[in-house]
Coordinates of C-alpha atoms in Angstrom, one line a residue:
Chain D
M23 CA -29.8 16.9 20.2
A24 CA -29.5 14.3 17.5
I25 CA -30.9 10.8 17.9
S26 CA -29.8 8.3 15.4
L27 CA -31.7 5.0 15.2
K28 CA -29.9 2.3 13.5
N29 CA -31.7 -0.6 11.9
T30 CA -29.0 -2.1 9.8
A31 CA -26.2 -4.4 10.9
R32 CA -23.4 -2.0 10.5
L33 CA -20.2 -1.5 12.4
T34 CA -20.5 -0.4 16.0
E35 CA -18.9 2.9 17.0
V36 CA -15.9 1.2 18.6
Q37 CA -15.3 -1.0 15.5
R38 CA -15.6 2.0 13.2
Y39 CA -13.2 4.0 15.3
W40 CA -10.7 1.1 15.2
E41 CA -11.1 0.6 11.4
L42 CA -10.6 4.4 10.9
L43 CA -7.6 4.4 13.1
Y44 CA -6.1 1.6 11.2
V45 CA -6.5 3.2 7.7
L46 CA -5.3 6.6 9.0
V47 CA -2.2 5.2 10.6
Q48 CA -1.5 3.3 7.4
R49 CA -2.0 6.5 5.4
N50 CA 0.3 8.4 7.7
L51 CA 3.1 5.8 7.5
K52 CA 2.7 5.3 3.7
A53 CA 2.8 9.1 3.1
R54 CA 5.9 9.4 5.2
Y55 CA 7.9 6.5 3.7
R56 CA 6.5 5.9 0.2
G57 CA 6.5 2.2 0.7
S58 CA 10.2 1.8 1.4
L59 CA 10.7 -0.6 4.4
L60 CA 13.9 1.0 5.4
G61 CA 12.2 4.4 5.5
V62 CA 11.1 3.9 9.1
Y63 CA 14.8 3.9 10.1
W64 CA 15.3 7.4 8.9
S65 CA 13.5 8.4 12.0
L66 CA 16.5 7.1 14.0
L67 CA 18.9 9.3 12.2
N68 CA 18.0 12.5 14.0
P69 CA 18.5 11.2 17.6
L70 CA 21.6 9.2 16.7
I71 CA 23.3 12.2 15.1
M72 CA 22.3 14.5 18.0
T73 CA 23.7 12.0 20.5
G74 CA 27.0 12.1 18.5
I75 CA 27.1 15.8 18.6
Y76 CA 26.3 16.1 22.3
T77 CA 28.9 13.4 23.1
A78 CA 31.5 15.2 21.0
I79 CA 30.8 18.6 22.6
F80 CA 29.7 18.0 26.2
G81 CA 31.1 14.4 26.7
D82 CA 34.3 15.5 28.4
V83 CA 32.8 18.1 30.6
F84 CA 29.9 16.0 31.8
S85 CA 31.3 12.5 32.0
P86 CA 32.5 13.0 35.6
Y87 CA 28.8 13.0 36.6
Y88 CA 28.4 9.7 34.8
G89 CA 31.2 7.7 36.5
D90 CA 33.9 9.2 34.2
S91 CA 32.4 7.1 31.4
L92 CA 31.9 8.7 28.0
V93 CA 29.8 5.7 27.0
D94 CA 27.5 6.3 30.0
Y95 CA 27.0 9.9 29.0
M96 CA 26.3 8.9 25.5
L97 CA 23.7 6.4 26.5
A98 CA 22.1 8.9 28.9
A99 CA 21.9 11.5 26.1
F100 CA 20.5 8.9 23.7
T101 CA 17.7 7.7 26.0
G102 CA 16.8 11.3 26.8
L103 CA 16.7 12.3 23.2
S104 CA 14.6 9.3 22.2
V105 CA 11.9 10.5 24.6
I106 CA 12.1 14.2 23.6
H107 CA 12.2 13.3 19.9
F108 CA 9.1 11.1 20.3
F109 CA 7.3 13.8 22.3
S110 CA 7.9 16.8 20.0
G111 CA 7.4 14.8 16.8
S112 CA 4.2 13.1 17.7
T113 CA 2.5 16.1 19.4
S114 CA 3.4 18.7 16.8
Q115 CA 2.1 16.3 14.1
A116 CA -1.1 15.8 16.1
L117 CA -1.5 19.6 16.5
V118 CA -2.3 20.2 12.8
S119 CA -4.3 17.0 12.3
V120 CA -7.8 18.2 13.1
V121 CA -7.5 21.4 11.0
G122 CA -5.7 19.5 8.3
N123 CA -8.7 17.3 7.8
G124 CA -11.2 20.1 8.1
V125 CA -12.4 19.6 4.6
L126 CA -13.1 16.0 5.2
L127 CA -14.9 16.7 8.5
N128 CA -17.2 19.0 6.6
K129 CA -18.2 16.2 4.2
I130 CA -18.5 13.1 6.2
K131 CA -19.5 12.5 9.9
L132 CA -16.4 11.2 11.6
P133 CA -15.2 10.9 15.2
V134 CA -12.8 13.9 15.2
S135 CA -10.5 12.6 17.9
V136 CA -9.4 9.8 15.6
F137 CA -7.1 12.2 13.7
P138 CA -4.8 13.3 16.5
V139 CA -4.9 9.8 18.0
A140 CA -3.9 8.3 14.6
M141 CA -0.9 10.7 14.5
I142 CA 0.3 9.5 17.9
A143 CA -0.3 5.9 16.9
S144 CA 1.8 6.3 13.8
N145 CA 4.6 7.6 15.9
V146 CA 4.2 4.7 18.3
F147 CA 4.5 2.2 15.5
Q148 CA 7.6 4.0 14.2
F149 CA 9.1 4.0 17.7
C150 CA 8.4 0.3 18.2
V151 CA 10.2 -0.8 15.1
G152 CA 13.0 1.8 15.2
M153 CA 14.0 3.1 18.7
F154 CA 12.6 0.5 21.0
P155 CA 14.8 -2.4 19.7
L156 CA 17.8 -0.2 20.3
L157 CA 16.8 0.6 23.8
A158 CA 16.0 -3.0 24.4
I159 CA 19.4 -4.1 23.3
V160 CA 21.1 -1.5 25.5
T161 CA 18.9 -2.7 28.4
L162 CA 19.8 -6.3 27.9
V163 CA 23.5 -5.6 27.6
R164 CA 23.5 -3.5 30.7
S165 CA 21.2 -5.4 33.1
H166 CA 21.3 -9.0 31.7
S167 CA 17.6 -9.1 32.6
L168 CA 14.6 -9.7 30.4
L169 CA 12.5 -8.3 33.2
N170 CA 14.0 -4.9 32.6
V171 CA 13.3 -5.2 28.9
L172 CA 9.7 -5.8 29.7
A173 CA 9.6 -3.1 32.3
L174 CA 11.0 -0.7 29.7
M175 CA 7.6 -0.7 28.0
L176 CA 5.9 0.8 31.1
P177 CA 7.5 4.3 31.0
F178 CA 7.0 4.2 27.3
I179 CA 3.3 3.7 27.8
S180 CA 3.3 6.7 30.2
L181 CA 5.0 8.7 27.4
V182 CA 2.3 7.7 24.9
L183 CA -0.4 8.7 27.4
V184 CA 1.2 12.1 28.0
C185 CA 1.6 12.6 24.3
T186 CA -2.0 11.6 23.5
G187 CA -3.3 14.0 26.1
I188 CA -1.2 16.9 24.9
G189 CA -1.9 15.9 21.3
L190 CA -5.7 16.1 21.8
F191 CA -5.3 19.4 23.7
V192 CA -3.2 21.2 21.1
S193 CA -5.1 19.8 18.1
A194 CA -8.3 21.2 19.6
L195 CA -6.7 24.5 20.5
F196 CA -5.3 24.9 17.0
V197 CA -8.9 25.0 15.7
F198 CA -9.4 28.3 17.5
F199 CA -5.9 29.8 17.4
R200 CA -4.1 29.4 14.2
D201 CA -0.9 30.9 15.4
L202 CA -0.5 28.1 17.9
P203 CA 2.4 26.3 16.1
Y204 CA 4.7 29.2 16.9
F205 CA 3.9 29.1 20.6
Y206 CA 4.0 25.3 20.6
E207 CA 7.5 25.3 19.1
L208 CA 8.6 27.4 22.0
V209 CA 6.9 25.1 24.5
T210 CA 8.6 22.0 23.1
F211 CA 11.9 23.9 23.2
V212 CA 11.4 24.8 26.9
L213 CA 10.4 21.2 27.7
W214 CA 13.5 20.0 25.9
F215 CA 15.9 22.3 27.7
S216 CA 14.2 21.8 31.1
S217 CA 14.6 18.0 30.8
P218 CA 18.0 16.8 31.7
V219 CA 18.6 15.3 28.3
F220 CA 22.2 16.2 27.6
Y221 CA 23.2 17.6 31.0
P222 CA 23.3 15.8 34.3
K223 CA 20.4 16.5 36.7
D224 CA 23.0 17.4 39.4
I225 CA 24.0 20.7 37.8
I226 CA 20.4 22.1 38.2
P227 CA 20.4 24.8 40.9
D228 CA 18.2 23.8 43.9
A229 CA 16.1 26.9 43.5
I230 CA 15.0 25.8 40.0
K231 CA 14.4 22.1 40.8
P232 CA 10.8 22.5 42.1
F233 CA 9.7 24.1 38.8
L234 CA 11.1 21.2 36.9
T235 CA 8.6 18.7 38.5
L236 CA 6.0 20.3 36.3
N237 CA 7.7 18.8 33.3
P238 CA 6.0 15.4 32.7
L239 CA 8.9 14.1 30.7
I240 CA 11.5 14.2 33.5
D241 CA 9.9 11.3 35.4
I242 CA 9.7 9.3 32.2
I243 CA 13.3 9.9 31.2
D244 CA 14.4 9.0 34.7
S245 CA 12.5 5.8 34.7
I246 CA 13.8 4.8 31.3
R247 CA 17.4 5.6 32.3
D248 CA 17.0 3.7 35.6
I249 CA 15.6 0.6 33.8
A250 CA 17.9 0.6 30.8
L251 CA 21.2 2.0 32.1
D252 CA 21.4 1.4 35.8
G253 CA 22.4 -2.3 35.4
R254 CA 20.4 -3.6 38.3
V255 CA 17.3 -5.6 38.0
I256 CA 14.1 -3.7 38.5
T257 CA 12.3 -4.2 41.9
I258 CA 9.2 -2.9 43.4
W259 CA 10.8 -0.6 45.9
G260 CA 14.2 0.0 44.4
Y261 CA 17.4 -0.4 46.4
G262 CA 16.9 1.9 49.4
Q263 CA 16.7 5.6 49.7
N264 CA 20.2 6.6 48.8
L265 CA 20.9 3.9 46.3
G266 CA 18.1 4.6 43.8
G267 CA 17.9 1.9 41.1
P268 CA 15.1 0.9 38.9
N269 CA 11.8 0.6 40.8
L270 CA 8.2 0.2 40.0
I271 CA 7.1 3.0 42.2
E272 CA 8.7 5.6 40.0
V273 CA 7.2 3.9 37.0
F274 CA 3.8 3.8 38.6
L275 CA 4.0 7.5 39.4
S276 CA 4.8 8.3 35.8
L277 CA 1.9 6.2 34.6
M278 CA -0.4 8.1 36.9
Y279 CA 1.0 11.4 35.5
G280 CA 0.4 10.0 32.0
L281 CA -3.2 9.1 32.8
L282 CA -3.8 12.6 34.3
F283 CA -2.5 14.3 31.1
L284 CA -4.6 12.0 29.0
L285 CA -7.7 12.7 31.0
M286 CA -7.2 16.5 30.9
G287 CA -6.5 16.5 27.2
W288 CA -9.5 14.4 26.5
L289 CA -11.8 16.5 28.6
C290 CA -10.7 19.7 26.9
F291 CA -11.2 18.1 23.5
R292 CA -14.7 16.9 24.5
W293 CA -15.6 20.3 25.9
W294 CA -14.5 22.3 22.8
R295 CA -15.6 19.7 20.2
P296 CA -19.1 21.1 19.6
R297 CA -17.6 24.5 18.5
F298 CA -15.1 23.0 16.1
M299 CA -17.3 22.8 13.0
D300 CA -18.0 26.5 12.8
L301 CA -14.3 27.2 12.3
L302 CA -13.2 24.3 10.1
Chain I
M11 CA -45.3 5.0 5.2
Q12 CA -42.5 4.8 7.5
E13 CA -40.8 8.1 8.4
V14 CA -37.0 8.0 8.1
I15 CA -36.0 11.6 9.0
R16 CA -37.8 13.9 11.3
L17 CA -36.7 17.4 12.2
D18 CA -38.6 19.2 15.0
Q19 CA -38.0 23.0 15.3
V20 CA -34.3 22.6 14.3
S21 CA -32.4 25.8 14.6
L22 CA -28.7 26.3 14.1
W23 CA -26.5 29.2 15.2
R24 CA -23.1 29.4 13.7
R25 CA -20.1 31.7 14.3
T26 CA -19.8 34.2 11.4
Q27 CA -16.6 33.7 9.5
E28 CA -15.9 37.4 9.2
E29 CA -13.6 37.5 12.3
F30 CA -11.7 34.5 11.1
S31 CA -8.4 36.1 12.1
Y32 CA -8.4 34.8 15.6
D33 CA -5.0 34.2 17.0
L34 CA -3.8 33.4 20.5
K35 CA -1.8 36.6 20.7
K36 CA -4.7 38.9 19.8
T37 CA -7.1 37.0 22.1
V38 CA -4.8 37.1 25.1
L39 CA -4.2 40.8 24.5
S40 CA -7.9 41.6 24.1
V41 CA -8.7 39.7 27.3
L42 CA -6.0 41.7 29.1
E43 CA -7.3 45.0 27.8
G44 CA -10.9 43.9 28.7
K45 CA -12.0 44.3 25.2
F46 CA -12.8 40.6 24.6
N47 CA -16.1 40.1 22.9
R48 CA -17.9 36.9 22.5
P49 CA -17.8 35.8 18.9
K50 CA -20.7 36.9 16.9
R51 CA -23.2 34.3 15.9
K52 CA -25.7 34.1 13.1
L53 CA -28.9 32.2 12.8
V54 CA -28.4 29.9 9.8
L55 CA -31.4 27.5 10.2
D56 CA -34.5 28.8 11.8
G57 CA -37.1 26.5 13.2
I58 CA -37.1 23.8 10.5
D59 CA -39.9 21.3 10.8
L60 CA -39.6 18.5 8.3
V61 CA -40.7 14.9 8.1
I62 CA -39.3 12.7 5.3
E63 CA -40.8 9.3 4.6
R64 CA -39.2 6.2 3.2
G65 CA -38.8 6.4 -0.5
D66 CA -39.4 10.2 -0.7
K67 CA -37.4 12.1 -3.3
L68 CA -37.1 15.5 -1.7
G69 CA -35.8 18.5 -3.7
I70 CA -34.3 21.4 -1.8
I71 CA -34.3 24.7 -3.6
G72 CA -33.6 28.3 -2.7
P73 CA -31.2 31.1 -3.4
N74 CA -27.4 30.9 -2.6
G75 CA -26.7 31.1 1.1
S76 CA -30.2 30.2 2.1
G77 CA -29.0 27.2 4.1
K78 CA -29.6 24.3 1.7
S79 CA -26.2 22.7 2.2
T80 CA -26.3 23.4 5.9
L81 CA -29.6 21.6 6.2
L82 CA -28.0 18.6 4.5
K83 CA -25.0 18.8 6.9
V84 CA -27.4 18.8 9.9
I85 CA -29.2 15.8 8.5
S86 CA -26.0 13.9 7.9
G87 CA -24.9 14.6 11.4
I88 CA -21.9 16.7 10.5
L89 CA -23.4 19.7 12.3
E90 CA -25.4 19.5 15.5
P91 CA -28.5 21.6 15.8
T92 CA -28.4 24.3 18.4
H93 CA -32.0 23.8 19.3
G94 CA -34.6 21.2 18.3
T95 CA -34.3 17.5 17.7
L96 CA -33.3 15.4 14.7
R97 CA -34.1 11.8 14.2
V98 CA -32.6 9.7 11.4
R99 CA -33.4 6.1 10.8
G100 CA -31.0 4.2 8.5
N101 CA -27.6 4.9 7.1
I102 CA -26.8 8.0 5.1
A103 CA -24.4 8.2 2.2
P104 CA -23.3 11.7 1.6
L105 CA -22.4 12.5 -2.0
I106 CA -21.0 16.0 -1.5
E107 CA -18.2 17.3 -3.7
L108 CA -16.8 14.0 -4.9
G109 CA -13.2 13.2 -4.2
A110 CA -12.8 15.6 -1.3
G111 CA -11.6 12.8 0.9
F112 CA -8.8 11.5 -1.3
D113 CA -5.2 11.4 -0.3
V114 CA -3.5 12.2 -3.7
E115 CA -0.3 10.5 -2.7
L116 CA -1.9 7.2 -1.9
S117 CA -2.8 4.6 -4.5
V118 CA -6.3 4.3 -6.0
F119 CA -6.8 1.0 -4.2
D120 CA -5.8 2.4 -0.8
N121 CA -8.0 5.4 -1.3
I122 CA -11.0 3.2 -2.1
V123 CA -10.5 1.3 1.2
M124 CA -10.0 4.5 3.2
Y125 CA -13.0 6.3 1.7
G126 CA -15.2 3.3 2.3
V127 CA -14.0 3.0 6.0
M128 CA -14.9 6.7 6.4
L129 CA -18.3 6.0 5.0
G130 CA -18.7 3.3 7.7
F131 CA -17.6 0.1 6.1
S132 CA -15.0 -2.4 7.3
R133 CA -11.6 -2.7 5.6
R134 CA -12.3 -6.3 4.6
E135 CA -15.6 -5.4 2.9
M136 CA -14.0 -2.5 1.0
Q137 CA -11.1 -4.7 -0.2
Q138 CA -13.7 -7.1 -1.6
R139 CA -15.7 -4.3 -3.2
A140 CA -12.7 -2.5 -4.6
F141 CA -12.7 -4.3 -7.9
S142 CA -16.3 -3.8 -8.6
I143 CA -15.8 -0.1 -7.9
L144 CA -12.7 0.0 -10.2
D145 CA -14.8 -1.7 -12.8
F146 CA -17.5 0.8 -12.6
A147 CA -15.1 3.7 -12.7
E148 CA -13.2 2.1 -15.6
L149 CA -9.9 2.5 -13.7
N150 CA -8.8 -1.2 -13.5
D151 CA -5.4 -0.4 -15.0
Y152 CA -4.7 2.3 -12.4
Y153 CA -5.4 0.6 -9.2
L154 CA -1.8 0.9 -8.0
A155 CA -1.2 4.4 -9.3
P156 CA -1.4 7.3 -6.9
V157 CA -4.5 9.4 -7.2
K158 CA -2.5 12.4 -8.2
A159 CA -1.7 10.6 -11.5
L160 CA -5.4 10.5 -12.4
S161 CA -7.0 13.2 -14.5
S162 CA -9.6 15.3 -12.7
G163 CA -12.4 13.6 -14.6
M164 CA -11.1 10.2 -13.5
T165 CA -10.9 11.3 -9.9
A166 CA -14.5 12.5 -10.0
R167 CA -15.5 9.1 -11.6
L168 CA -13.7 7.3 -8.8
G169 CA -15.5 9.4 -6.1
F170 CA -18.9 8.7 -7.7
A171 CA -18.2 5.0 -8.0
I172 CA -17.3 4.6 -4.4
A173 CA -20.1 6.7 -3.0
T174 CA -22.8 5.0 -5.0
D175 CA -21.4 1.5 -4.5
V176 CA -22.5 1.8 -1.0
H177 CA -26.2 0.8 -0.7
P178 CA -27.5 3.5 1.5
D179 CA -31.0 4.0 3.0
I180 CA -30.7 7.7 2.5
L181 CA -28.7 9.3 -0.4
I182 CA -27.7 12.9 -0.3
L183 CA -26.9 14.7 -3.5
D184 CA -25.5 18.2 -3.3
E185 CA -25.3 19.5 -6.9
V186 CA -23.4 16.4 -8.1
L187 CA -25.5 14.4 -10.4
S188 CA -23.2 13.2 -13.1
V189 CA -19.5 13.4 -13.9
G190 CA -17.0 12.5 -16.5
D191 CA -17.4 12.2 -20.2
E192 CA -20.7 11.5 -22.1
S193 CA -20.5 7.7 -21.9
F194 CA -19.7 7.8 -18.2
M195 CA -22.5 10.3 -17.5
R196 CA -25.0 7.8 -18.9
K197 CA -23.6 5.2 -16.6
C198 CA -24.1 7.5 -13.7
Q199 CA -27.6 8.3 -14.7
K200 CA -28.4 4.6 -14.9
R201 CA -27.1 4.1 -11.4
L202 CA -29.0 7.0 -10.0
D203 CA -32.1 5.8 -11.7
A204 CA -31.7 2.5 -9.9
F205 CA -31.7 4.4 -6.7
W206 CA -34.8 6.2 -7.7
Q207 CA -36.6 3.0 -8.5
D208 CA -35.5 1.4 -5.2
H209 CA -37.0 2.5 -2.0
V210 CA -34.1 4.7 -1.3
T211 CA -34.8 8.1 0.2
V212 CA -33.1 10.8 -1.8
L213 CA -32.4 14.4 -0.8
V214 CA -31.2 16.6 -3.6
V215 CA -30.0 20.2 -3.6
S216 CA -30.0 21.5 -7.1
H217 CA -30.4 24.7 -9.0
S218 CA -31.7 22.8 -12.0
M219 CA -35.4 23.3 -11.7
D220 CA -36.2 20.9 -14.5
F221 CA -34.4 18.2 -12.7
I222 CA -36.2 18.8 -9.4
R223 CA -39.6 19.0 -11.3
E224 CA -39.0 15.7 -13.1
S225 CA -37.2 13.6 -10.4
C226 CA -38.6 14.7 -7.1
N227 CA -42.1 14.1 -5.6
R228 CA -41.7 16.6 -2.8
C229 CA -39.8 19.9 -2.6
I230 CA -39.0 22.5 0.0
F231 CA -38.1 26.1 -0.7
L232 CA -35.6 27.6 1.7
S233 CA -34.9 31.2 2.2
N234 CA -32.9 32.8 4.9
G235 CA -32.7 29.6 6.8
S236 CA -36.4 28.9 7.1
I237 CA -38.8 26.9 5.0
Q238 CA -40.9 29.3 2.9
A239 CA -43.0 26.6 1.1
A240 CA -43.2 22.9 1.1
G241 CA -45.3 20.4 -0.9
D242 CA -45.5 18.9 -4.3
A243 CA -42.3 19.4 -6.3
K244 CA -44.0 20.9 -9.4
D245 CA -46.1 23.5 -7.4
I246 CA -43.2 24.6 -5.3
V247 CA -40.8 25.0 -8.3
D248 CA -43.4 27.0 -10.2
Q249 CA -44.0 29.1 -7.1
Y250 CA -40.3 29.7 -6.7
L251 CA -39.8 30.6 -10.4
D252 CA -42.8 33.0 -10.3
G253 CA -41.3 34.7 -7.2
I254 CA -38.0 35.5 -9.0
A255 CA -39.4 36.1 -12.4
P256 CA -38.8 39.7 -13.7
P257 CA -42.0 41.7 -13.5

């Protein structure tokens, strides 16, 4: 047990955490883009090119599921890819963040969780300046409703919660198991293929469907597609059972899912935290 | 005198690093085979009782691997004691292996701010202090250059300048007393002397017995994780040197 009595007017723990988060996010972004403002937009390149490839290869086959519209298929693939890309990028960067700063943690007393959280936060910033404006434009063109643009933020918040939870979990696990990146690559791959990113949901066999509910990204992708692409204005209850449409219930459920992931990730992190230092 | 650090029966068990090849695959297999053993642990600090008062200059001596640096890490709050209690009053500035926290890709200025924030200061305060730090390190011309462009001596100077620009209540020195060329070493010495004159509490780990004898008023002699002897610095150093002197 350690009791620290403070008698000087220094930063509180919360202020310190915030300041640390700020400088670490700044460091991550500067390291990634070497000060070039356009640098952030390189992160758009990957999902845009993938969207192009999927549309070129699968567009004709799958467009009947999207009202025979190639554009609709393309937009569905793009929204799905934006979610998957954010998820795999942010969590795999968070995975190595605690071990990567092990030397530092052995020199100065720091709140360890700030490292994975800063990785997620850097990706949030990148998403907000790169991907989000694109999604917002698509939403505005489709639905002519600012309400939908605002609502678009909610499933994204769920995504950030899920990623933070998983990021905390894997960064802690990596301290103990250094071969985790190989396994995790497999996990993100499975999540990617089990999310209906480039194929329509309707082609999944009924026997498989229950398993897919375990994937936290599906609800988020569904919500974003409903809000951005459906064209109808978001309501609380949607447009009736068979009509679907963007609704807050779906969004609310994904938020709950996100909170659950965050809580589980945080608890694991807290639980394992005392044993980190022996292995860093 | 006011006590600033108090350790009561502090013990620390750590995992031994010898089975550092833990991977998920092996662990899962060994659990399945029923061969999973709990990782081995070693007693690194054993029932340390220590009271340090304000203004004390405490030297910590002992052979390699006796737990000197570990004790400093426990006092700085980096490691949590397994048993026993630790009380610390005031802020601690660790001065362990300078420059370990630098990001070599970032500019000198950004590194100063980041390092300061890690030591517990706000960004705004560090931005104001940055120029006095650069002044001291004699790196004014380099403040936009990435740290990787500095020579190793310059990097160490920067680390020293940041860590000592902080005005701590408790300063921790782990074998880093002066860096850089001759003229800079003198500057370092002056700054450290100022700390000595002030009522700053200083904890020093050193293998330089002359330094401990001259600069510290108290000393503890650690061996195998427990305090073998404690008291006046001169007596303890003599006792330690007698113990290892060839017969």
